[in-house]
Coordinates of C-alpha atoms in Angstrom, one line a residue:
X1 CA 22.6 -18.9 22.7
X2 CA 20.8 -19.4 19.4
X3 CA 21.9 -17.6 16.3
X4 CA 18.6 -17.8 14.6
X5 CA 16.1 -15.0 14.9
X6 CA 12.6 -15.9 16.0
X7 CA 11.3 -12.4 15.3
X8 CA 9.7 -10.1 17.8
X9 CA 6.5 -11.0 19.6
X10 CA 4.0 -8.6 21.0
X11 CA 5.5 -8.5 24.5
X12 CA 8.9 -7.6 23.0
X13 CA 7.8 -4.1 21.9
X14 CA 7.9 -0.9 23.8
X15 CA 6.4 2.5 23.0
X16 CA 9.2 4.9 21.8
X17 CA 11.4 2.0 20.5
X18 CA 13.4 3.0 17.4
X19 CA 14.2 0.2 15.0
X20 CA 16.7 0.6 12.2
X21 CA 15.8 -2.2 9.7
X22 CA 18.1 -4.4 7.7
X23 CA 18.9 -4.6 4.8
X24 CA 19.4 -1.7 2.3
X25 CA 17.9 -2.5 -1.1
X26 CA 19.1 -1.1 -4.4
X27 CA 16.1 -1.2 -6.7
X28 CA 16.7 -2.0 -10.4
X29 CA 14.8 -2.0 -13.7
X30 CA 14.5 -5.7 -13.2
X31 CA 12.4 -5.1 -10.1
X32 CA 10.2 -2.7 -12.0
X33 CA 9.8 -5.3 -14.8
X34 CA 8.8 -8.0 -12.4
X35 CA 6.3 -5.7 -10.7
X36 CA 4.8 -5.0 -14.1
X37 CA 4.6 -8.8 -14.9
X38 CA 2.8 -9.4 -11.6
X39 CA 0.2 -6.7 -11.7
X40 CA 0.2 -5.2 -15.2
X41 CA 0.1 -1.5 -14.4
X42 CA 0.0 0.7 -17.5
X43 CA 0.4 4.3 -16.2
X44 CA 2.5 6.1 -18.9
X45 CA 4.8 8.0 -16.5
X46 CA 6.1 4.8 -14.9
X47 CA 6.2 2.9 -18.2
X48 CA 8.2 5.2 -20.4
X49 CA 11.4 7.1 -19.9
X50 CA 10.6 9.3 -22.9
X51 CA 7.1 10.2 -21.5
X52 CA 8.5 10.9 -18.1
X53 CA 11.3 13.0 -19.3
X54 CA 8.9 15.1 -21.4
X55 CA 7.0 16.1 -18.3
X56 CA 10.0 16.8 -16.1
X57 CA 11.4 13.6 -14.6
X58 CA 15.0 12.6 -15.4
X59 CA 13.6 9.2 -16.3
X60 CA 10.6 7.0 -15.5
X61 CA 10.2 6.8 -11.7
X62 CA 9.4 3.5 -10.0
X63 CA 5.8 2.8 -9.3
X64 CA 4.8 4.5 -6.0
X65 CA 3.4 1.2 -4.6
X66 CA 6.6 -0.7 -5.5
X67 CA 8.5 1.8 -3.4
X68 CA 5.9 1.4 -0.6
X69 CA 6.1 -2.4 -0.6
X70 CA 9.9 -2.4 -0.6
X71 CA 10.1 0.0 2.4
X72 CA 7.3 -2.0 4.0
X73 CA 9.2 -5.3 3.4
X74 CA 12.2 -3.9 5.2
X75 CA 10.1 -3.5 8.4
X76 CA 8.6 -7.0 8.4
X77 CA 11.4 -9.1 10.1
X78 CA 11.4 -6.7 13.0
X79 CA 7.7 -5.7 13.2
X80 CA 5.5 -8.4 11.7
X81 CA 7.4 -11.6 11.3
X82 CA 5.0 -13.1 13.8
X83 CA 2.0 -11.2 12.5
X84 CA -1.5 -12.6 12.3
X85 CA -2.6 -9.8 9.9
X86 CA -1.8 -6.3 8.9
X87 CA -4.8 -4.2 9.8
X88 CA -4.5 -0.7 8.4
X89 CA -2.6 2.4 7.3
X90 CA -2.7 6.1 7.8
X91 CA -0.7 9.3 7.2
X92 CA 1.2 7.9 4.2
X93 CA 3.0 10.5 2.1
X94 CA 5.2 9.9 -1.0
X95 CA 7.9 12.6 -0.5
X96 CA 10.3 12.2 -3.4
X97 CA 10.5 10.1 -6.6
X98 CA 12.5 6.9 -6.6
X99 CA 14.4 5.8 -9.7
X100 CA 16.2 2.5 -10.7
X101 CA 19.6 2.5 -9.1
X102 CA 18.4 4.2 -5.9
X103 CA 19.0 2.3 -2.6
X104 CA 16.2 2.2 -0.1
X105 CA 16.4 1.7 3.7
X106 CA 13.8 2.0 6.5
X107 CA 13.5 3.1 10.1
X108 CA 10.5 2.6 12.4
X109 CA 9.2 4.0 15.7
X110 CA 6.8 2.0 17.9
X111 CA 4.1 4.6 18.7
X112 CA 1.4 2.4 20.3
X113 CA 0.6 -1.0 21.8
X114 CA -2.7 -2.6 22.8
X115 CA -3.0 -6.2 24.0
X116 CA -6.1 -8.1 22.8
X117 CA -8.5 -9.5 25.3
X118 CA -7.6 -13.1 24.4
X119 CA -4.0 -12.4 25.6
X120 CA -2.7 -14.4 22.6
X121 CA -2.1 -11.3 20.4
X122 CA -1.8 -7.6 20.5
X123 CA -1.9 -4.6 18.1
X124 CA 1.4 -2.8 17.4
X125 CA 1.3 0.7 16.0
X126 CA 4.4 1.9 14.1
X127 CA 5.5 5.0 12.2
X128 CA 7.9 4.0 9.4
X129 CA 10.0 6.0 7.0
X130 CA 11.9 5.1 3.9
X131 CA 15.1 6.8 2.8
X132 CA 17.3 6.8 -0.3
X133 CA 21.1 6.6 -0.4
X134 CA 21.4 10.3 0.1
X135 CA 19.3 10.3 3.3
X136 CA 16.3 11.9 1.6
X137 CA 13.1 10.8 3.1
X138 CA 11.1 9.3 0.2
X139 CA 8.1 7.9 2.1
X140 CA 6.5 7.9 5.5
X141 CA 3.5 6.1 6.9
X142 CA 1.7 4.7 10.0
X143 CA 0.5 1.2 10.2
X144 CA -1.0 -1.1 12.8
X145 CA -0.6 -4.9 12.8
X146 CA -1.8 -7.8 14.9
X147 CA 1.1 -9.7 16.3
X148 CA 1.2 -13.0 18.2
X149 CA 2.5 -13.2 21.8
X150 CA 5.4 -15.7 22.3
X151 CA 4.2 -16.4 25.8
X152 CA 0.6 -15.9 26.6
X153 CA 1.4 -15.4 30.3
X154 CA 4.1 -12.8 29.6
X155 CA 3.2 -9.3 30.9
X156 CA 2.7 -6.8 28.1
X157 CA 3.5 -3.1 28.2
X158 CA 0.8 -0.7 29.3
X159 CA -1.8 0.0 26.5
X160 CA -1.3 3.1 24.5
X161 CA -3.4 3.7 21.4
X162 CA -2.1 6.6 19.5
X163 CA -4.2 9.2 17.5
X164 CA -3.5 8.7 13.8
X165 CA -4.5 11.2 11.1
X166 CA -7.7 10.3 9.3
X167 CA -6.8 12.4 6.2
X168 CA -3.9 14.4 4.9
X169 CA -4.1 18.1 3.9
X170 CA -3.8 18.3 0.1
X171 CA -1.6 21.4 0.6
X172 CA 1.1 18.9 1.6
X173 CA 0.9 16.9 -1.6
X174 CA 3.0 17.0 -4.7
X175 CA 6.6 17.0 -3.5
X176 CA 7.4 13.9 -5.5
X177 CA 6.0 15.3 -8.8
X178 CA 7.9 17.9 -10.9
X179 CA 6.1 20.9 -12.4
X180 CA 4.7 19.9 -15.8
X181 CA 5.0 22.4 -18.6
X182 CA 1.8 23.3 -20.4
X183 CA 1.2 20.9 -23.3
X184 CA 4.0 18.4 -22.3
X185 CA 1.6 15.7 -21.1
X186 CA 0.4 13.6 -24.1
X187 CA -3.1 12.4 -23.2
X188 CA -3.3 10.2 -26.3
X189 CA -0.2 8.3 -25.3
X190 CA -1.3 8.1 -21.7
X191 CA -4.4 6.2 -22.8
X192 CA -7.2 8.6 -21.8
X193 CA -8.4 12.2 -22.5
X194 CA -9.9 12.6 -19.0
X195 CA -8.2 15.2 -16.8
X196 CA -8.9 16.9 -13.4
X197 CA -11.9 18.9 -14.5
X198 CA -13.6 15.9 -16.1
X199 CA -14.1 14.2 -12.7
X200 CA -16.9 15.2 -10.2
X201 CA -17.1 14.6 -6.5
X202 CA -19.3 11.6 -5.8
X203 CA -18.6 10.0 -9.2
X204 CA -18.2 6.2 -9.1
X205 CA -16.2 4.3 -11.6
X206 CA -16.4 0.5 -12.2
X207 CA -12.9 -0.6 -13.3
X208 CA -14.5 -3.5 -15.0
X209 CA -11.7 -6.0 -15.3
X210 CA -10.8 -8.8 -12.9
X211 CA -7.5 -10.6 -12.1
X212 CA -7.3 -14.1 -10.6
X213 CA -4.5 -14.5 -8.1
X214 CA -2.3 -17.6 -8.4
X215 CA -0.4 -19.1 -5.5
X216 CA 3.0 -18.6 -7.2
X217 CA 2.2 -15.0 -8.1
X218 CA 1.5 -13.7 -4.6
X219 CA 4.6 -15.5 -3.2
X220 CA 6.8 -14.1 -5.9
X221 CA 5.5 -10.7 -5.2
X222 CA 6.0 -10.9 -1.5
X223 CA 9.6 -12.2 -2.0
X224 CA 10.2 -9.3 -4.4
X225 CA 9.7 -7.0 -1.5
X226 CA 11.8 -9.2 0.8
X227 CA 8.8 -9.5 3.1
X228 CA 9.4 -12.6 5.3
X229 CA 6.1 -12.8 7.1
X230 CA 5.5 -16.5 7.7
X231 CA 1.8 -16.4 7.1
X232 CA 2.4 -15.8 3.4
X233 CA 4.7 -18.7 2.8
X234 CA 4.5 -21.6 5.2
X235 CA 1.6 -23.9 4.2
X236 CA 2.9 -26.6 6.5
X237 CA 2.1 -24.3 9.5
X238 CA -0.9 -22.4 8.0
X239 CA -2.7 -25.6 7.2
X240 CA -3.2 -26.0 10.9
X241 CA -4.2 -22.4 11.4
X242 CA -7.4 -20.4 11.3
X243 CA -7.8 -20.3 7.5
X244 CA -6.0 -23.5 6.5
X245 CA -4.2 -21.6 3.7
X246 CA -1.4 -19.1 3.2
X247 CA -2.7 -15.5 3.5
X248 CA -2.0 -13.2 0.6
X249 CA -0.1 -10.1 1.5
X250 CA -2.5 -7.2 1.8
X251 CA -0.2 -5.0 -0.3
X252 CA -0.7 -7.4 -3.2
X253 CA -4.4 -6.5 -3.2
X254 CA -3.6 -2.8 -3.1
X255 CA -1.3 -3.2 -6.2
X256 CA -3.9 -5.3 -8.0
X257 CA -6.6 -2.7 -7.4
X258 CA -4.4 0.2 -8.4
X259 CA -3.5 -1.6 -11.7
X260 CA -7.1 -2.3 -12.4
X261 CA -8.0 1.4 -11.8
X262 CA -6.1 2.4 -15.0
X263 CA -9.4 1.6 -16.7
X264 CA -11.2 4.9 -15.7
X265 CA -8.2 6.7 -14.0
X266 CA -5.4 6.3 -16.6
X267 CA -4.1 9.9 -16.0
X268 CA -4.1 9.6 -12.2
X269 CA -0.5 8.7 -12.6
X270 CA 1.0 9.5 -9.1
X271 CA -0.2 8.2 -5.7
X272 CA 0.7 11.2 -3.6
X273 CA -0.6 10.0 -0.3
X274 CA -2.7 7.3 1.5
X275 CA -5.1 8.8 4.0
X276 CA -6.1 5.4 5.3
X277 CA -6.9 1.9 4.4
X278 CA -8.4 -1.3 5.8
X279 CA -7.8 -4.9 4.8
X280 CA -11.5 -5.8 5.3
X281 CA -11.2 -9.5 4.7
X282 CA -8.5 -12.0 3.7
X283 CA -7.7 -13.1 0.2
X284 CA -6.5 -16.5 -0.9
X285 CA -5.1 -17.9 -4.1
X286 CA -7.7 -18.8 -6.7
X287 CA -9.9 -15.8 -6.0
X288 CA -10.5 -13.1 -8.6
X289 CA -10.0 -9.5 -7.7
X290 CA -12.3 -6.7 -9.0
X291 CA -12.3 -3.0 -8.1
X292 CA -14.2 0.3 -8.2
X293 CA -13.5 3.8 -7.1
X294 CA -15.3 6.9 -6.0
X295 CA -14.1 10.5 -6.2
X296 CA -14.7 11.8 -2.6
X297 CA -12.9 15.1 -3.0
X298 CA -10.9 17.3 -5.4
X299 CA -8.2 19.8 -4.5
X300 CA -6.2 22.4 -6.2
X301 CA -2.6 22.4 -5.1
X302 CA -1.0 25.6 -3.9
X303 CA 1.2 27.2 -6.5
X304 CA 0.4 24.6 -9.1
X305 CA -1.9 24.8 -12.2
X306 CA -0.4 21.8 -13.9
X307 CA -1.9 19.0 -11.7
X308 CA -4.7 18.7 -9.2
X309 CA -5.5 16.1 -6.5
X310 CA -8.3 13.5 -6.7
X311 CA -9.2 12.0 -3.3
X312 CA -10.2 8.5 -4.3
X313 CA -11.8 5.6 -2.4
X314 CA -10.9 2.4 -4.1
X315 CA -12.7 -0.7 -3.1
X316 CA -11.5 -4.2 -4.1
X317 CA -13.7 -7.3 -4.0
X318 CA -13.1 -11.0 -4.4
X319 CA -15.1 -13.1 -6.8
X320 CA -17.6 -10.3 -7.4
X321 CA -17.7 -7.8 -10.3
X322 CA -18.3 -4.2 -9.2
X323 CA -21.1 -3.1 -11.5
X324 CA -23.3 -2.4 -8.4
X325 CA -20.4 -0.8 -6.4
X326 CA -20.4 -3.2 -3.4
X327 CA -19.3 -1.8 -0.1
X328 CA -21.7 -2.4 2.8
X329 CA -24.9 -4.2 3.4
X330 CA -27.1 -3.0 6.3
X331 CA -24.2 -1.1 7.8
X332 CA -21.8 -4.0 7.8
X333 CA -19.1 -4.7 5.2
X334 CA -20.2 -6.6 2.1
X335 CA -18.8 -10.1 2.4
X336 CA -17.1 -9.7 -1.0
X337 CA -15.1 -6.6 0.0
X338 CA -11.5 -7.2 0.8
X339 CA -9.9 -3.7 0.6
X340 CA -11.1 -0.2 1.3
X341 CA -8.4 2.3 0.5
X342 CA -8.6 6.2 0.7
X343 CA -5.8 8.0 -1.1
X344 CA -4.8 11.1 -3.1
X345 CA -3.7 10.8 -6.7
X346 CA -2.4 13.6 -8.9
X347 CA -3.8 14.1 -12.3
X348 CA -3.1 16.7 -15.0
X349 CA -5.4 19.7 -15.3

């Protein structure tokens, strides 16, 4: 009996299966520093203990997407070690702040399966949750991923495609953000004077800047999250595959787009929820990522007059600046678009 783990293939999954993922991860200020070095986020709340304490946090919380990636990374050895691609997300809520020194773990439930017509791959739907050392649920989300079959002739479980939420009620947002006392948020130090009432539904924002992705950077980032998916690392194998290159982890694109969004959304400091997202096209090293956002809704939060919710659609492109807000051409995705992300962010009022 082999002691090495080949990972799960599509035919190994069953609807209702519960997976408790190894290994717990204590997150440190070193992880936060490396995350900053990789993406360059500048949001004041996550950058400064003093700023965070002034608005009600005990110290600067970890970047929401760093938390997401670490919890996601826990699920990879069991869910997507043999993935072809991660396809999308839904129903993601950030439920409690995470701070350096907290230990994160993850549990997933398989909620759907669908074998593809080529019988070489199938789609696995999972609902995953991240917990801290006290058992507090800090994050939950649904994702679906295309996974290879180990044996093309192996029978697969009956297809079951679950219904997933297309949007989250803004009334459920804000649990991970403390109440901010009037006047405590320093807009000058945050880098922008624009607040909730300064944004209008339908407004589009070109985030202007671009970041070129290097091969070493995306592999360092994926290792930071202990994400072991082979498609991101093994050029020996991927050279023989569909693309001929290692595929950049889709979450790397999300973090790049989020960091770029500071230019125009500097005070949207907290990602409260992700309604849905698509990795529209793959990204490879050497490409330059640009991004733009549109405000698609605004919401007042029950019992809160300190922050409001902006529902944002952030689109990332490769090797194309976003001055003309590329998204679709003739009803199909613009070939430059690589990410289409729909999320709620909190911003002071």
